[in-house]
Amino acid sequence: MADGLERLWTPHRMTYIAGEERPAEGYEKPTGCPFCRAPGLPPEESLVVARGTHVYAVLNLYPYNPGHLLVCPYRHVADYTDLDEPETAELAAFTQTAMRVIRKVSNAHGFNLGMNQGGVAGAGIAAHLHQHIVPRWGGDANFMPVIGRTKVLPQLLGDTRDLLGRAWPS
């Protein structure tokens, strides 16, 4: 029976939901970890925006909003307390820079920042620590995600990576 609603179909999300791209060996080992592999991929495949000495910034493959970045240590560690001082300092500095860059290129009104530590806390890839930086705008949480369980993203990931990468300070 028709309900008068229009549908936006996002079948690409089923790959993530069903875990179809999960490696056979899981994410626990660096060989199966997408955060360990990303820095070694060509730029057009990796979605890496900026690289530091100890951490790098990469676009989330399944973003909540355009510009949703992850700051990841190169080292395969799961827990925030496992970071050493240089990693902790650079992760914090990259988070600040990411916020500045996103504000500059997209005029974000605010941010959600966070780390999900462990699978029970919501981490999709719990074996490799990553800090979420999610830009927010007034009115961005409309009926689509609440009622339609769909997020409308107005920009392709490659375009977002190019925009943020050009604005990231050298």
Short mmCIF file of C-alpha atoms in Angstrom, two decimals:
data_model
loop_
_atom_site.label_atom_id
_atom_site.label_comp_id
_atom_site.label_asym_id
_atom_site.label_seq_id
_atom_site.Cartn_x
_atom_site.Cartn_y
_atom_site.Cartn_z
CA MET A 1 0.00 0.00 0.00
CA ALA A 2 1.43 3.38 -0.98
CA ASP A 3 2.27 5.68 1.91
CA GLY A 4 2.97 8.88 -0.05
CA LEU A 5 6.67 8.90 0.81
CA GLU A 6 9.44 9.12 -1.75
CA ARG A 7 12.35 6.75 -1.29
CA LEU A 8 16.04 7.41 -1.65
CA TRP A 9 17.72 4.06 -2.09
CA THR A 10 21.29 3.68 -0.81
CA PRO A 11 22.19 0.09 -1.68
CA HIS A 12 25.93 0.85 -1.36
CA ARG A 13 25.39 0.94 2.45
CA MET A 14 24.51 -2.78 2.47
CA THR A 15 28.18 -3.65 1.90
CA TYR A 16 28.99 -1.99 5.23
CA ILE A 17 25.92 -3.25 7.08
CA ALA A 18 26.40 -6.85 5.94
CA GLY A 19 30.16 -6.75 6.51
CA GLU A 20 30.81 -7.91 2.95
CA GLU A 21 34.13 -6.07 2.75
CA ARG A 22 35.36 -7.39 6.10
CA PRO A 23 38.60 -9.29 5.46
CA ALA A 24 38.66 -13.01 6.25
CA GLU A 25 41.33 -12.46 8.92
CA GLY A 26 39.29 -9.65 10.49
CA TYR A 27 40.47 -6.19 11.45
CA GLU A 28 42.55 -7.31 14.42
CA LYS A 29 45.70 -7.84 12.35
CA PRO A 30 47.29 -4.97 10.40
CA THR A 31 47.04 -6.97 7.14
CA GLY A 32 43.23 -6.87 7.35
CA CYS A 33 42.94 -3.39 8.78
CA PRO A 34 41.74 -0.66 6.38
CA PHE A 35 43.39 2.00 8.58
CA CYS A 36 46.75 0.26 8.20
CA ARG A 37 46.26 -0.15 4.43
CA ALA A 38 44.91 3.34 3.60
CA PRO A 39 48.19 5.31 3.82
CA GLY A 40 49.82 2.96 1.28
CA LEU A 41 47.06 3.21 -1.33
CA PRO A 42 47.11 5.66 -4.26
CA PRO A 43 45.48 8.99 -3.31
CA GLU A 44 42.37 8.40 -5.44
CA GLU A 45 41.70 5.15 -3.57
CA SER A 46 42.81 5.97 -0.04
CA LEU A 47 40.74 9.09 0.72
CA VAL A 48 43.69 10.29 2.84
CA VAL A 49 43.49 14.08 3.22
CA ALA A 50 46.71 14.82 5.15
CA ARG A 51 49.69 12.93 6.56
CA GLY A 52 51.72 13.65 9.66
CA THR A 53 54.63 11.90 11.31
CA HIS A 54 52.53 9.73 13.65
CA VAL A 55 48.93 10.15 12.42
CA TYR A 56 46.98 10.90 9.27
CA ALA A 57 43.52 12.25 8.40
CA VAL A 58 41.25 10.22 6.13
CA LEU A 59 37.65 10.66 5.01
CA ASN A 60 35.18 8.23 6.51
CA LEU A 61 34.04 5.85 3.77
CA TYR A 62 30.53 5.87 5.28
CA PRO A 63 30.20 9.49 6.46
CA TYR A 64 27.51 10.94 8.67
CA ASN A 65 27.99 14.32 7.01
CA PRO A 66 30.17 15.70 4.20
CA GLY A 67 33.71 16.19 5.47
CA HIS A 68 33.45 13.48 8.16
CA LEU A 69 37.12 12.82 8.87
CA LEU A 70 38.95 10.20 10.91
CA VAL A 71 42.34 10.88 12.49
CA CYS A 72 44.24 7.61 12.80
CA PRO A 73 47.66 6.72 14.14
CA TYR A 74 49.81 4.86 11.65
CA ARG A 75 50.54 2.36 14.40
CA HIS A 76 47.94 -0.40 14.82
CA VAL A 77 46.71 0.23 18.38
CA ALA A 78 43.20 -0.21 19.71
CA ASP A 79 43.08 1.83 22.89
CA TYR A 80 43.67 5.53 23.47
CA THR A 81 45.84 4.70 26.46
CA ASP A 82 48.18 2.75 24.15
CA LEU A 83 49.23 5.89 22.28
CA ASP A 84 52.61 7.32 23.18
CA GLU A 85 53.07 11.04 23.89
CA PRO A 86 54.07 12.08 20.33
CA GLU A 87 51.08 10.18 18.86
CA THR A 88 48.70 11.73 21.40
CA ALA A 89 50.01 15.25 20.73
CA GLU A 90 49.82 14.89 16.95
CA LEU A 91 46.33 13.34 17.10
CA ALA A 92 45.15 16.37 19.10
CA ALA A 93 46.87 18.81 16.71
CA PHE A 94 45.40 17.05 13.65
CA THR A 95 41.94 17.22 15.21
CA GLN A 96 42.31 20.98 15.69
CA THR A 97 43.63 21.43 12.15
CA ALA A 98 40.80 19.33 10.72
CA MET A 99 38.24 21.51 12.46
CA ARG A 100 39.87 24.68 11.11
CA VAL A 101 40.07 23.28 7.58
CA ILE A 102 36.47 22.05 7.57
CA ARG A 103 35.24 25.41 8.87
CA LYS A 104 37.25 27.17 6.16
CA VAL A 105 35.98 25.10 3.23
CA SER A 106 32.39 24.37 4.32
CA ASN A 107 31.49 26.83 7.07
CA ALA A 108 30.58 24.11 9.60
CA HIS A 109 28.56 25.49 12.51
CA GLY A 110 29.81 22.87 14.99
CA PHE A 111 31.35 19.43 15.36
CA ASN A 112 30.88 16.06 16.97
CA LEU A 113 34.25 14.68 18.08
CA GLY A 114 34.76 11.24 19.50
CA MET A 115 36.32 7.83 19.76
CA ASN A 116 34.36 4.63 20.21
CA GLN A 117 36.62 2.41 22.31
CA GLY A 118 35.70 -1.23 21.72
CA GLY A 119 32.97 -2.97 19.80
CA VAL A 120 30.49 -2.63 22.68
CA ALA A 121 31.00 1.15 22.51
CA GLY A 122 30.11 1.24 18.83
CA ALA A 123 33.52 0.99 17.16
CA GLY A 124 33.08 -0.61 13.74
CA ILE A 125 36.82 -1.25 13.58
CA ALA A 126 37.77 -1.55 17.24
CA ALA A 127 41.28 -2.89 16.60
CA HIS A 128 42.61 0.42 15.22
CA LEU A 129 42.00 3.63 17.15
CA HIS A 130 40.42 6.47 15.19
CA GLN A 131 39.10 9.89 16.20
CA HIS A 132 35.88 11.00 14.45
CA ILE A 133 35.50 14.62 13.39
CA VAL A 134 31.95 15.13 12.15
CA PRO A 135 31.02 18.61 10.89
CA ARG A 136 27.53 19.82 11.77
CA TRP A 137 25.27 22.56 10.40
CA GLY A 138 22.06 24.00 11.74
CA GLY A 139 19.21 21.86 10.40
CA ASP A 140 21.44 19.01 9.15
CA ALA A 141 19.56 16.47 11.27
CA ASN A 142 16.31 16.63 9.35
CA PHE A 143 13.70 13.95 8.84
CA MET A 144 15.83 11.87 6.44
CA PRO A 145 17.96 10.00 9.00
CA VAL A 146 15.22 9.90 11.62
CA ILE A 147 12.26 8.79 9.51
CA GLY A 148 13.84 7.65 6.26
CA ARG A 149 16.96 6.08 7.78
CA THR A 150 18.86 7.74 4.96
CA LYS A 151 21.54 10.41 4.98
CA VAL A 152 21.70 12.74 2.01
CA LEU A 153 25.29 13.67 1.14
CA PRO A 154 25.61 16.47 -1.41
CA GLN A 155 29.25 15.81 -2.34
CA LEU A 156 31.23 12.84 -3.62
CA LEU A 157 34.01 11.55 -1.35
CA GLY A 158 36.73 12.22 -3.93
CA ASP A 159 35.57 15.82 -4.32
CA THR A 160 35.51 16.27 -0.54
CA ARG A 161 39.04 14.80 -0.24
CA ASP A 162 40.36 17.18 -2.91
CA LEU A 163 38.71 20.20 -1.27
CA LEU A 164 40.02 19.43 2.22
CA GLY A 165 43.44 18.34 0.97
CA ARG A 166 43.98 21.62 -0.90
CA ALA A 167 43.03 23.61 2.21
CA TRP A 168 45.15 21.56 4.67
CA PRO A 169 48.23 23.57 5.73
CA SER A 170 51.57 22.16 4.61
#
